[in-house]
Coordinates of C-alpha atoms in Angstrom, one line a residue:
X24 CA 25.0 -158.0 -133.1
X25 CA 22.7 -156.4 -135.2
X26 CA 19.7 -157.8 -136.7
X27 CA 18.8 -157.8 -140.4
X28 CA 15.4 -155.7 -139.7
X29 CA 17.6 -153.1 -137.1
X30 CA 20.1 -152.6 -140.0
X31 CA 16.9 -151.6 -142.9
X32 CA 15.5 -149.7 -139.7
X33 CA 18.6 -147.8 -139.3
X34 CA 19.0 -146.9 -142.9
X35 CA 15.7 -145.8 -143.7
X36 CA 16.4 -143.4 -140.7
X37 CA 19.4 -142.0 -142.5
X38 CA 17.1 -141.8 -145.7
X39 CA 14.4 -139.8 -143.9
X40 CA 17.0 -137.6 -142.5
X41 CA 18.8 -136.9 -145.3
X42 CA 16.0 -136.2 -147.2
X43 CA 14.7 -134.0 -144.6
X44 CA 17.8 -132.3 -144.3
X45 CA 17.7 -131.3 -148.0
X46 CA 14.6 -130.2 -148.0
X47 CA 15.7 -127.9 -145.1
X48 CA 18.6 -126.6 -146.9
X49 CA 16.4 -125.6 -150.4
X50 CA 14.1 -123.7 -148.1
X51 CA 16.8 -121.7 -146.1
X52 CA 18.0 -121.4 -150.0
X53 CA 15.1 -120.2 -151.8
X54 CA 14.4 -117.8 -148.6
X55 CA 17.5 -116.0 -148.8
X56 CA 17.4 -115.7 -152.8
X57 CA 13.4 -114.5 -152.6
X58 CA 14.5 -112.2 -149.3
X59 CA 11.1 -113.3 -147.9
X60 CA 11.4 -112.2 -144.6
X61 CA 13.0 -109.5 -142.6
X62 CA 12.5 -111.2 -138.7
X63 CA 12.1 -114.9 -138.3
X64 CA 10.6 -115.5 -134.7
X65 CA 12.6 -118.2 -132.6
X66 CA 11.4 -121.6 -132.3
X67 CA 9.8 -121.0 -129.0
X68 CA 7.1 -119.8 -131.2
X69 CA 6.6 -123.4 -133.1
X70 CA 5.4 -124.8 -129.4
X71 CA 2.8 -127.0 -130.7
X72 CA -0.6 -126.8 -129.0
X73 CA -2.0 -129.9 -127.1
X74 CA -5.5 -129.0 -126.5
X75 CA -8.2 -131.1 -127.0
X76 CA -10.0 -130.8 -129.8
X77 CA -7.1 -129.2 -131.1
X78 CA -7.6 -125.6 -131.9
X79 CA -8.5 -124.4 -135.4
X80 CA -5.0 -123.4 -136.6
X81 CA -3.0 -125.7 -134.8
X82 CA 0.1 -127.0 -136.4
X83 CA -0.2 -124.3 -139.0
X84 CA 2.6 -121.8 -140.1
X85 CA 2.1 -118.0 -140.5
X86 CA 3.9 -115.3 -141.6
X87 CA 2.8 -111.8 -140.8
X88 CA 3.2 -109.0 -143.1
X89 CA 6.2 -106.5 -141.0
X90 CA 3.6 -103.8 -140.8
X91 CA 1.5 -105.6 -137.5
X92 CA 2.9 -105.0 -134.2
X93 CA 4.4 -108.0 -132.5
X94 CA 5.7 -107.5 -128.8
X95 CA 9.1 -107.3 -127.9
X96 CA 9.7 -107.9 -131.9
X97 CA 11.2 -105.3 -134.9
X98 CA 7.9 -103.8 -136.6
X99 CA 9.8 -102.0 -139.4
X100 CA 7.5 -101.2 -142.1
X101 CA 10.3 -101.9 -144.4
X102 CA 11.9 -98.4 -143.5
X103 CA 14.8 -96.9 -142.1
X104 CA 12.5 -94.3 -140.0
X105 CA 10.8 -97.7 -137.9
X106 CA 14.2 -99.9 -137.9
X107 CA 14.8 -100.0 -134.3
X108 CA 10.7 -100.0 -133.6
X109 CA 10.0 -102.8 -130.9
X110 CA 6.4 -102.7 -130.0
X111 CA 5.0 -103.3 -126.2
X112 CA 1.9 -105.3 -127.6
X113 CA 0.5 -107.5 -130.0
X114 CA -2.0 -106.6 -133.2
X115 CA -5.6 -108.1 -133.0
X116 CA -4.8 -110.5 -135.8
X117 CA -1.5 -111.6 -133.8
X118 CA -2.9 -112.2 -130.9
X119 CA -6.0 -113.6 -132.8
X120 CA -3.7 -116.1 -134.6
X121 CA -1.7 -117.2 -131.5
X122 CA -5.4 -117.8 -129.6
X123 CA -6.3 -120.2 -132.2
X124 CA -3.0 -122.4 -132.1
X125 CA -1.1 -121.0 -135.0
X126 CA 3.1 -121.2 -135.4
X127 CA 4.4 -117.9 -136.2
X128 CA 7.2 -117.9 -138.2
X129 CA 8.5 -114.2 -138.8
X130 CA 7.7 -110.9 -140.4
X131 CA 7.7 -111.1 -144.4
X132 CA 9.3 -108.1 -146.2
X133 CA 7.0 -105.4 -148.3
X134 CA 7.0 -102.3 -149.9
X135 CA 7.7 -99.7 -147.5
X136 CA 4.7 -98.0 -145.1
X137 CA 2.8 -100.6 -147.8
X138 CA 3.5 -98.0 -150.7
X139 CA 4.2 -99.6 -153.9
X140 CA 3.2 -102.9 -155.9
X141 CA 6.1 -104.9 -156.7
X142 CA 8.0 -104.8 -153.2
X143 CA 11.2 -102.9 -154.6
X144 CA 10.7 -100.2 -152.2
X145 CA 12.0 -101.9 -149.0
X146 CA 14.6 -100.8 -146.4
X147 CA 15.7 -104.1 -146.3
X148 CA 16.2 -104.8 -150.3
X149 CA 13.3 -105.9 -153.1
X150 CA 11.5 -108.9 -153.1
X151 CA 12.2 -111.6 -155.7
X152 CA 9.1 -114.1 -156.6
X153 CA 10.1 -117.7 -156.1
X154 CA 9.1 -119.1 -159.2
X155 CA 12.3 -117.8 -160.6
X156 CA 13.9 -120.3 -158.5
X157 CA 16.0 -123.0 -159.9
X158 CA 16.3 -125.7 -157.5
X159 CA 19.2 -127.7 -159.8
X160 CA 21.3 -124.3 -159.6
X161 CA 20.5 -123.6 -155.9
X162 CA 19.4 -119.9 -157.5
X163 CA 17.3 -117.7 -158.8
X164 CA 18.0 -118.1 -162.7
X165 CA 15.4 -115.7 -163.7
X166 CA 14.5 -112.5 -161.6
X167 CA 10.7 -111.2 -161.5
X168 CA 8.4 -109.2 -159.2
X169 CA 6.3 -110.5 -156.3
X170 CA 4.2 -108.0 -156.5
X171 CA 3.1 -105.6 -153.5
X172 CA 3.2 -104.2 -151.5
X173 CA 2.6 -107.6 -149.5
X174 CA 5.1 -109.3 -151.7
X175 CA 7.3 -111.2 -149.1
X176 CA 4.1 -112.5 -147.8
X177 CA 3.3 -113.9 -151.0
X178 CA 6.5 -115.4 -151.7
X179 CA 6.7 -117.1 -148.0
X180 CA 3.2 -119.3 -149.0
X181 CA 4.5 -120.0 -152.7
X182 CA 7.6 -121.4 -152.0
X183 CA 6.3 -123.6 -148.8
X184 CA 8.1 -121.2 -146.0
X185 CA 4.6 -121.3 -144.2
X186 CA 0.9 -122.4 -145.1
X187 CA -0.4 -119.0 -144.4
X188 CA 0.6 -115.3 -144.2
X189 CA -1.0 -112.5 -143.5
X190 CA -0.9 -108.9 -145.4
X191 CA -2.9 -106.1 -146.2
X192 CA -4.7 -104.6 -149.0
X193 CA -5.5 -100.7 -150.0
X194 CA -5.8 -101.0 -153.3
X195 CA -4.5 -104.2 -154.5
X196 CA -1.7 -105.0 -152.1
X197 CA -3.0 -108.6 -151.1
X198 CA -4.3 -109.7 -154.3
X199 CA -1.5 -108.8 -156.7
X200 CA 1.1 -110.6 -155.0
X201 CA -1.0 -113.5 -155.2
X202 CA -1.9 -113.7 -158.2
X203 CA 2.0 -113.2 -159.1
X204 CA 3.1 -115.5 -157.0
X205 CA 0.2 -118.5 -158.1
X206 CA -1.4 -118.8 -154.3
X207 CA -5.2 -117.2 -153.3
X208 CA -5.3 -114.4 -151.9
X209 CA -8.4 -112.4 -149.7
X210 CA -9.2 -108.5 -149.2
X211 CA -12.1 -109.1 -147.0
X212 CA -14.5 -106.5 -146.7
X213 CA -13.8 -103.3 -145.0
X214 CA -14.2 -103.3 -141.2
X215 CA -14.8 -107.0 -140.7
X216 CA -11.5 -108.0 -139.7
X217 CA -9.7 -105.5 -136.9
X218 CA -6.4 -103.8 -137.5
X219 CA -5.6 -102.8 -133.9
X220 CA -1.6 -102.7 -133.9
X221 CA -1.5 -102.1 -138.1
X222 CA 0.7 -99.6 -138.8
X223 CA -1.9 -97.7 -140.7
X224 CA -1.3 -95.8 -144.5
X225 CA -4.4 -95.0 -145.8
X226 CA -7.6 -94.9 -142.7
X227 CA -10.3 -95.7 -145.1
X228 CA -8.7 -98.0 -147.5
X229 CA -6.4 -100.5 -145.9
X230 CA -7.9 -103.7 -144.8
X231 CA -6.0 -106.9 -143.6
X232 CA -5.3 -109.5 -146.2
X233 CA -5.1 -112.8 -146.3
X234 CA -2.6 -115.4 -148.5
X235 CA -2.6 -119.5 -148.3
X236 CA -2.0 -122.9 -149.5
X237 CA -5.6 -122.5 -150.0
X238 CA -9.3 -120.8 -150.3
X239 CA -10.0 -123.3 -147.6
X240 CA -7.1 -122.4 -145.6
X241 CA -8.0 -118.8 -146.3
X242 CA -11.3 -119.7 -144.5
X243 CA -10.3 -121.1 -141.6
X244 CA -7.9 -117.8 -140.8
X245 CA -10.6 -115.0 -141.7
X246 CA -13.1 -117.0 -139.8
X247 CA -10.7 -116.7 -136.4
X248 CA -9.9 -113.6 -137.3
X249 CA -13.0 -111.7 -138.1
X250 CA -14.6 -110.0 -135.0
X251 CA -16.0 -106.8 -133.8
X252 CA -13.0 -105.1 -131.9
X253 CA -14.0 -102.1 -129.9
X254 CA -10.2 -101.2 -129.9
X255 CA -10.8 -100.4 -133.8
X256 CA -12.4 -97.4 -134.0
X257 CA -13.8 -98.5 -138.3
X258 CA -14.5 -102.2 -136.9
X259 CA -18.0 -102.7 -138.1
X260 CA -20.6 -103.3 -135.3
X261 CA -22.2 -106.7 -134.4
X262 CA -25.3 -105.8 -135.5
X263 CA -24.3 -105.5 -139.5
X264 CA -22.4 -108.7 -138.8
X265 CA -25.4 -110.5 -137.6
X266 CA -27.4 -109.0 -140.5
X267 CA -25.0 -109.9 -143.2
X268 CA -25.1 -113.4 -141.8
X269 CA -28.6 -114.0 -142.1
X270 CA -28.8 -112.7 -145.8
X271 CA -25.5 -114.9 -146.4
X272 CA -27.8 -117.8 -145.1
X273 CA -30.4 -116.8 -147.5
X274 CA -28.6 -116.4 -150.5
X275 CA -26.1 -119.4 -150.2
X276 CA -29.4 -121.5 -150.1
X277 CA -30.0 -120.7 -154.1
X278 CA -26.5 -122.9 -155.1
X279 CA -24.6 -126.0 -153.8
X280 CA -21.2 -125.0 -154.9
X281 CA -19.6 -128.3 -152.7
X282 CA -21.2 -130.5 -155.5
X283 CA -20.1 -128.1 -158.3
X284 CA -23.6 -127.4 -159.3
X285 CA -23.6 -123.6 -160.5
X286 CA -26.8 -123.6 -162.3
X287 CA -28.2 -120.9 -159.7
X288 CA -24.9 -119.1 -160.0
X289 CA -25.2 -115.5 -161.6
X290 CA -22.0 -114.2 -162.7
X291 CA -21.3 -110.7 -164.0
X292 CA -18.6 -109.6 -166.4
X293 CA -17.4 -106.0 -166.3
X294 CA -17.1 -104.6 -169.7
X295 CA -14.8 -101.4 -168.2
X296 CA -11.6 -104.1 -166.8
X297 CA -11.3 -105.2 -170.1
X298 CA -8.4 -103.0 -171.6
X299 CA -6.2 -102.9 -174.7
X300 CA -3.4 -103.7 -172.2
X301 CA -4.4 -106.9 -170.9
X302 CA -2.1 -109.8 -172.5
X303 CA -3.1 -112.4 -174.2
X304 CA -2.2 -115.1 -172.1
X305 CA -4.7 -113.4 -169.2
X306 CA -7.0 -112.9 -172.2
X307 CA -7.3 -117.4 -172.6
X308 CA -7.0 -118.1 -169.2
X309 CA -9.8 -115.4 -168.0
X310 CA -11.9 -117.6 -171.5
X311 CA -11.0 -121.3 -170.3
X312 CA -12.3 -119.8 -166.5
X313 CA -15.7 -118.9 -168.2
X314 CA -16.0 -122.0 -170.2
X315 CA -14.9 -124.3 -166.9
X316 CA -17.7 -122.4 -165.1
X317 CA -20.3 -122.5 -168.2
X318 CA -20.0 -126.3 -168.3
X319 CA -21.1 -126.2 -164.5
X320 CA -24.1 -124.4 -165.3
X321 CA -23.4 -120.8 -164.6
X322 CA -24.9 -117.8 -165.8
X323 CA -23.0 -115.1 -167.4
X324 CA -24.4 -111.8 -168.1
X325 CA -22.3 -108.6 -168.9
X326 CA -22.7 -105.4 -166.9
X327 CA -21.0 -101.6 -167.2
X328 CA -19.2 -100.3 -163.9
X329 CA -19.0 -96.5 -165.4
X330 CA -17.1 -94.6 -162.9
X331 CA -14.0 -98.0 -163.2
X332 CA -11.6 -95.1 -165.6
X333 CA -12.1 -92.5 -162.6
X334 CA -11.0 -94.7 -159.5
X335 CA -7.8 -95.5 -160.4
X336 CA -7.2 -91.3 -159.7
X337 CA -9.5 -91.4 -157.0
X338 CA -7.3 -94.0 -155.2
X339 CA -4.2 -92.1 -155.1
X340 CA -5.6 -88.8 -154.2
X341 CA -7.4 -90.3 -151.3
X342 CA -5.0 -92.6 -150.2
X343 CA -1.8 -90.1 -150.5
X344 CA -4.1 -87.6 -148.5
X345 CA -4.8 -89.8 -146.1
X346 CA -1.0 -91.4 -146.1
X347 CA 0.7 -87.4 -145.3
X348 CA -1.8 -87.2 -142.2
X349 CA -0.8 -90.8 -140.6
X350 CA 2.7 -90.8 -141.4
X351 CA 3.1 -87.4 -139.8
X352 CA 3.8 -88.6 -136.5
X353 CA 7.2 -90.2 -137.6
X354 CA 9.0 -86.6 -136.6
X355 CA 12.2 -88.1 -134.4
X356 CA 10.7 -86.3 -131.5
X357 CA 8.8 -89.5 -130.0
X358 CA 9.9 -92.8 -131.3
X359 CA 11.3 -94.6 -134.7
X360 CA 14.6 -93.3 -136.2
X361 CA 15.6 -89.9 -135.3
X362 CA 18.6 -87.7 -137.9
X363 CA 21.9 -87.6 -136.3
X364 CA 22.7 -84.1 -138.6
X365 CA 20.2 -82.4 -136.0
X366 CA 20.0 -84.3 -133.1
X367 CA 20.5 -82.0 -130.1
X368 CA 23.4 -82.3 -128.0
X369 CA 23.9 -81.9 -124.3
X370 CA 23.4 -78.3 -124.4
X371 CA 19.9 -76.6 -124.5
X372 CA 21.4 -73.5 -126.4
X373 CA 22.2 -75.7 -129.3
X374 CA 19.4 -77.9 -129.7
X375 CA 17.9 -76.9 -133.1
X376 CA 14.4 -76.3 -133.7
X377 CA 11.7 -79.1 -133.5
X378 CA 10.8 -78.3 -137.3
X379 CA 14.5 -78.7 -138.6
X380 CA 14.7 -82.3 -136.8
X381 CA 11.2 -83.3 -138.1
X382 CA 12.5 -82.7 -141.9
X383 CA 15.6 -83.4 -141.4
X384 CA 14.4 -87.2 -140.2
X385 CA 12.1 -87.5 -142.5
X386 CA 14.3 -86.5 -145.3
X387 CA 17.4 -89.0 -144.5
X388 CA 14.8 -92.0 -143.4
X389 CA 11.8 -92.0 -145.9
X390 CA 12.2 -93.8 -149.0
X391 CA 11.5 -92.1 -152.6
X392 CA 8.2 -93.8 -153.5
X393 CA 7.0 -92.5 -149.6
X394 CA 8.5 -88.8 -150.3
X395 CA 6.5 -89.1 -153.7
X396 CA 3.2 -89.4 -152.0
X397 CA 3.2 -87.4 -148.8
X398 CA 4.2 -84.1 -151.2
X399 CA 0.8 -85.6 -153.3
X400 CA -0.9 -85.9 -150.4
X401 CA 0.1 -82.3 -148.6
X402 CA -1.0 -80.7 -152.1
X403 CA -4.2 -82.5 -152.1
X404 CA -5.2 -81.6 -148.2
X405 CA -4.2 -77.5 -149.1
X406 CA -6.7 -75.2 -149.5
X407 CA -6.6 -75.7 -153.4
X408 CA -6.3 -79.3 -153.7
X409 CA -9.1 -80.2 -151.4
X410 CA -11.8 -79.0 -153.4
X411 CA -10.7 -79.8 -156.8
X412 CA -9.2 -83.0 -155.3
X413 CA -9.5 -84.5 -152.6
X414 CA -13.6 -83.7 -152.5
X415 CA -14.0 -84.8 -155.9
X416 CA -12.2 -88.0 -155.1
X417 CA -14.9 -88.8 -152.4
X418 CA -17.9 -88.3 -154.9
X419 CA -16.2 -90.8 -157.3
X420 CA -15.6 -93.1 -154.8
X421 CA -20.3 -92.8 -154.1
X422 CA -20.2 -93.5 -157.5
X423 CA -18.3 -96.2 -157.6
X424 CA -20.3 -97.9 -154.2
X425 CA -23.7 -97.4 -155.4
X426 CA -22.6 -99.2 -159.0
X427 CA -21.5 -102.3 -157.3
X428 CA -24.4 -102.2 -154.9
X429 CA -26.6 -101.6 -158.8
X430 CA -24.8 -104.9 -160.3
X431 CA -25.3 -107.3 -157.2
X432 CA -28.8 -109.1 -156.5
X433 CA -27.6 -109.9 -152.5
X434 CA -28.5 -106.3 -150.5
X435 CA -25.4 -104.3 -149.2
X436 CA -26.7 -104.1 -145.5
X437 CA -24.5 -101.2 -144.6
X438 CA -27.0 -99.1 -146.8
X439 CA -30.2 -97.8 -145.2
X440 CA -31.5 -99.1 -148.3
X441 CA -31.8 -101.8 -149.9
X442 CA -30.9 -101.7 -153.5
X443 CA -31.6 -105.3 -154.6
X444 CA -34.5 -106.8 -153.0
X445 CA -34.6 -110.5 -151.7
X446 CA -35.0 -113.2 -154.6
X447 CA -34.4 -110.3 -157.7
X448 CA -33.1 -112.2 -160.6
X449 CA -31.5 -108.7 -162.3
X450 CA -28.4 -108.7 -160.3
X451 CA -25.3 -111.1 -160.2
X452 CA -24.0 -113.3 -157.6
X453 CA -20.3 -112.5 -158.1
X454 CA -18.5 -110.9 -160.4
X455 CA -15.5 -112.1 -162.9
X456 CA -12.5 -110.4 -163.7
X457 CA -8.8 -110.4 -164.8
X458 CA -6.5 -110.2 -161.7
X459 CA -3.7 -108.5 -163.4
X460 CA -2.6 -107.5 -167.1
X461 CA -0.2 -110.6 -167.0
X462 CA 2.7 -112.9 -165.5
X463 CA 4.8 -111.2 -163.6
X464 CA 7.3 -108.4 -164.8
X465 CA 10.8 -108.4 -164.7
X466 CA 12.6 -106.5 -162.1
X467 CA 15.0 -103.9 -163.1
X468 CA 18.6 -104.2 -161.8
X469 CA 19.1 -100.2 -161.7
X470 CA 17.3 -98.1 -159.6
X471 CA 16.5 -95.6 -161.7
X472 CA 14.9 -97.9 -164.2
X473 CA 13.0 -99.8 -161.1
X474 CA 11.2 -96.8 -160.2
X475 CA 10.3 -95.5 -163.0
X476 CA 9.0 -99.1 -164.2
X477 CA 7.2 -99.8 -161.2
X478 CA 4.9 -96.4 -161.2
X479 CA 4.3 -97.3 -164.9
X480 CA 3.3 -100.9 -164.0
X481 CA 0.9 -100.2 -160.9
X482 CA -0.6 -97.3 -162.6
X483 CA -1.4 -99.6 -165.3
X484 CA -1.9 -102.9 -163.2
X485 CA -4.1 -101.3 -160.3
X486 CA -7.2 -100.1 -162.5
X487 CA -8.2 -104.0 -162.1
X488 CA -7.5 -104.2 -158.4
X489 CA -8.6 -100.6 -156.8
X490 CA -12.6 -100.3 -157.5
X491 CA -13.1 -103.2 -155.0
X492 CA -11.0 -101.7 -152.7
X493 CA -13.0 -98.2 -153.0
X494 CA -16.1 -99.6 -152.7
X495 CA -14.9 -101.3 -149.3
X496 CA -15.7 -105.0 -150.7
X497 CA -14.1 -108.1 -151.0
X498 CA -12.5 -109.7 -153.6
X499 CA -10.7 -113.4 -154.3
X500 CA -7.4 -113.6 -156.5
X501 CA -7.3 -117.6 -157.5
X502 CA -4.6 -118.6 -159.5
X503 CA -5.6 -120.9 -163.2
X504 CA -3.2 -122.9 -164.2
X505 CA -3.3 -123.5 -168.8
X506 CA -2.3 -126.5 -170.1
X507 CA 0.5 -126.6 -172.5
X508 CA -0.5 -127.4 -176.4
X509 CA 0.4 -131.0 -177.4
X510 CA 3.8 -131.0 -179.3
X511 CA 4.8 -129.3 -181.6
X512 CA 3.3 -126.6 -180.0
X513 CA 5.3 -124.6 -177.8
X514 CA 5.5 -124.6 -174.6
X515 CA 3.4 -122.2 -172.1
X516 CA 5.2 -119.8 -170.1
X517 CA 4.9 -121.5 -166.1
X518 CA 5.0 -118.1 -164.4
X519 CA 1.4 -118.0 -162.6
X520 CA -1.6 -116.4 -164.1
X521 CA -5.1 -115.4 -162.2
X522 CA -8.0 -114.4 -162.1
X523 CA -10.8 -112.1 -159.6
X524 CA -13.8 -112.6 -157.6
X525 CA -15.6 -109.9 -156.7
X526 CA -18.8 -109.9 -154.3
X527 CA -20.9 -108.1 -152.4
X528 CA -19.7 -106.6 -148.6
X529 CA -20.1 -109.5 -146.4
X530 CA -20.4 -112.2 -148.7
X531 CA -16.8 -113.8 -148.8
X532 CA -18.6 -117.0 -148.4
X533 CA -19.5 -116.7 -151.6
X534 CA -16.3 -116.4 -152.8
X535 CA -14.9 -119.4 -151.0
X536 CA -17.4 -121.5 -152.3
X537 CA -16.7 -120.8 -156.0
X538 CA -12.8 -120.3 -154.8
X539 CA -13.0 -124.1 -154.0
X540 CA -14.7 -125.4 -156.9
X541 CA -11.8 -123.1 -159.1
X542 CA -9.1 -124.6 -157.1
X543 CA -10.2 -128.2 -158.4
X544 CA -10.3 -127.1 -162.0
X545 CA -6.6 -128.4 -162.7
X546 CA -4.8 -127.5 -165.6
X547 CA -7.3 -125.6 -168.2
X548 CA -7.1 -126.0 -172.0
X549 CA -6.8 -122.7 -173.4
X550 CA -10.3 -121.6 -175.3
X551 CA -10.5 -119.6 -178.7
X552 CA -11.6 -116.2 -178.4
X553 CA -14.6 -116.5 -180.8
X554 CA -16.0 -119.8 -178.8
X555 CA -17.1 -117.0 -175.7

């Protein structure tokens, strides 16, 4: 017979697993209506790590970004031409997250080869950003972009599929879906974190990004993951790494950002991000940031990036360039997809030429937006288009370096020299910035509208992302959160805002550190434009 305390046992077991159950069900729910991920890994990967102490990202989910090669797994890029692609090893950062006790739990979807910003441009069907997820409806009630082109990465962290996911970002592809989708989000500095087995698009652009719960979680992963790799041919040496440590030692000394003291804290505003097309909801949540820092005793100054209006040009030159060179090894001759119209039969006579097989795969297994930029990239690599193009692209992007490395106090020790000596008060710590020109747009149902909205959007919305990412140095999207105005005010739109931390190369420290004291800041009260 059953006792009284076996029987309240018994049902708070049924509770727990019913409750468990549902949670369950509204993740495999909100997964398949955000179409998050393109490979889940099986649960042999969740093996939980026993070691003792336990390791640094034990017990910890991660996605990874379907553009790093995982062994024995699909590594599609989100296109046709890689959808039977099984690779025979594992990316640094894969094998980097599994040596530190991580759970792997799948590949996210993206923007194909990483080429777009609102994850439309997929093999495997667009992105949809959680927030428009209704969990009384078991649907998405209101459809909006993710952003890219690491949106299912993005999407997997902000609607709990996994504490962290990794991504990448050439000119905004980390931070934009973060700051759509309301979770921090890391482009380290160039060369600090390896991409052995990253399917690469553009060689001196694309760095390994990072999305979590949060900055402290973002941490802990670019910590484990940031090595010199003498498999990466653009990893940066030991020696800058040991250098760049020192000097971080040095200039962290001036502020105690763990007791929210910022009085020491020098932060710069760029007069060039601010544009007539920034909304005004970005507009009071970029003011109530300021005000939240200015009550901790930071120090704002304004200061001119000149060459911000020519980058945005600069990027796409550069990075289509270098896109039409990397991308010209998917031909059907060696691996990836391969056109059946001209595939050879068992005949030698009727084989077809190599060149007819190479266009005829790429034309039947390349996406639009991927077309689009190798043509832009073959034009700017002909005998024309490198001199008035391509060459001028690399003098803007000196320009736009030796600004940054002007504006900062801390030294840039990749420089021979130095351009801000040790203790000079006329450069800023960090600088301040709008993370995108507002909440996240809608996506359009019909492709022709889709394309043609998101090449207006990210030509529009990457002039605040793509000078960090030519200048090679790292930058923190942090969402802020507004308070709604006491009735009978209306209501404030819940779809996430953020701002942008921008620091010297080598100094993400300093960005966690003000990333952490931002992340405590709560809900903001909106502040009138006149007050700043």
């Amino acid at each position: 017979m059953k006792t009284k305390r076996s029987l309240i046992r018994n049902t708070s077991l049924r509770k727990f697993f019913a409750a468990k159950s549902d949670r369950n069900e509204k993740k495999h729910k909100i997964e398949q209506e955000s179409n998050t991920f393109i490979t889940r890994f099986p649960h042999t990967e969740h093996a939980e790590h026993t070691t003792h102490p336990p390791l640094v990202l034990a017990g910890l989910a991660v996605a990874i970004k379907d553009i790093f090669c995982t062994r024995g797994t699909l590594t599609s890029c989100a296109s046709a031409a890689l959808d039977d692609f099984k690779p025979t090893y594992d990316a640094h950062v894969v094998s980097q997250l599994r040596k530190h006790g991580a759970k792997l739990v799948g590949k996210t979807n993206m923007d194909e080869f990483s080429m777009g910003s609102a994850s439309t441009f997929s093999h495997y069907g667009k992105v949809r950003n959680p927030h428009g997820f209704c969990p009384q409806q078991q649907a998405m009630v209101e459809h909006r972009s993710a952003g890219g082109s690491s949106g299912g990465s993005a999407a997997a962290v902000a609607a709990g599929l996994c504490d962290i996911a990794i991504g990448s970002d050439t000119g905004g592809s980390i931070r934009l879906p973060g700051a759509y989708c309301g979770v921090p989000a890391l482009k380290p500095s160039y060369g600090l974190i390896s991409r052995f087995g990253m399917v690469q698009y553009s060689t001196s652009l694309d760095t390994v990004g990072i999305l979590a719960r949060s900055t402290d979680l973002i941490q802990k992963t670019f910590d484990c993951l940031s090595s010199y790799d003498q498999r990466d041919p653009t990893s940066i040496p030991i020696t800058y790494r040991r250098k760049s440590a020192e000097l971080n030692r040095l200039w962290q000394s001036r502020f105690a950002c763990e007791s929210e003291d910022l009085s020491n804290v020098r932060v710069g505003v760029p007069i060039e991000y601010f544009t007539s097309d920034l909304s005004e909801e970005v507009l009071s949540a970029f003011r109530a940031t300021v005000d939240f820092l200015k009550q901790r005793g930071a120090q704002f100054v304004s200061v001119s990036l000149p060459s911000t209006g020519a980058c945005l040009g600069a990027y796409y030159v550069l990075a289509s360039a270098e896109a039409s060179s990397n991308l010209a090894r998917y031909s059907g001759l060696h691996f990836g997809s391969r056109s059946a119209v001209d595939r050879p039969s068992n005949t030698l006579d009727s084989a077809p030429p190599p060149s007819n097989l190479y266009a005829a795969t790429r034309t039947e297994f390349f996406g639009e937006e991927v077309k689009r930029r190798l043509l832009l990239g073959a034009y700017t690599l002909s005998a024309s288009g490198m001199k008035n193009y391509f060459l001028q692209a690399q003098k803007v992007r000196l320009a736009v370096r030796a600004e940054y490395d002007r504006v900062f106090r801390a030294p840039n020790v990749l420089m021979k020299t130095e351009t801000a000596p040790p203790g000079s008060e006329e450069g800023v710590d960090v600088l301040l910035t709008p993370a995108t020109l507002g909440s996240a747009p809608a996506l359009e149902e019909d492709e022709a509208q889709r394309a043609l909205a998101a090449a207006a959007d990210s030509w529009s919305q990457d002039q605040l992302l793509v000078p960090a990412s030519l200048a090679g140095i790292p930058a923190l999207a942090i969402p802020v959160r507004l308070a709604s105005p006491a009735p009978p005010g209306p209501p404030r739109s819940s779809w996430p805002l953020a701002i942008q931390l921008i620091a010297q190369w080598g100094y993400e420290d300093t960005l966690f550190r003000l990333g952490s004291v931002l992340e405590r800041m709560g809900s903001l009260e909106p502040v009138p434009s006149q007050k700043l």
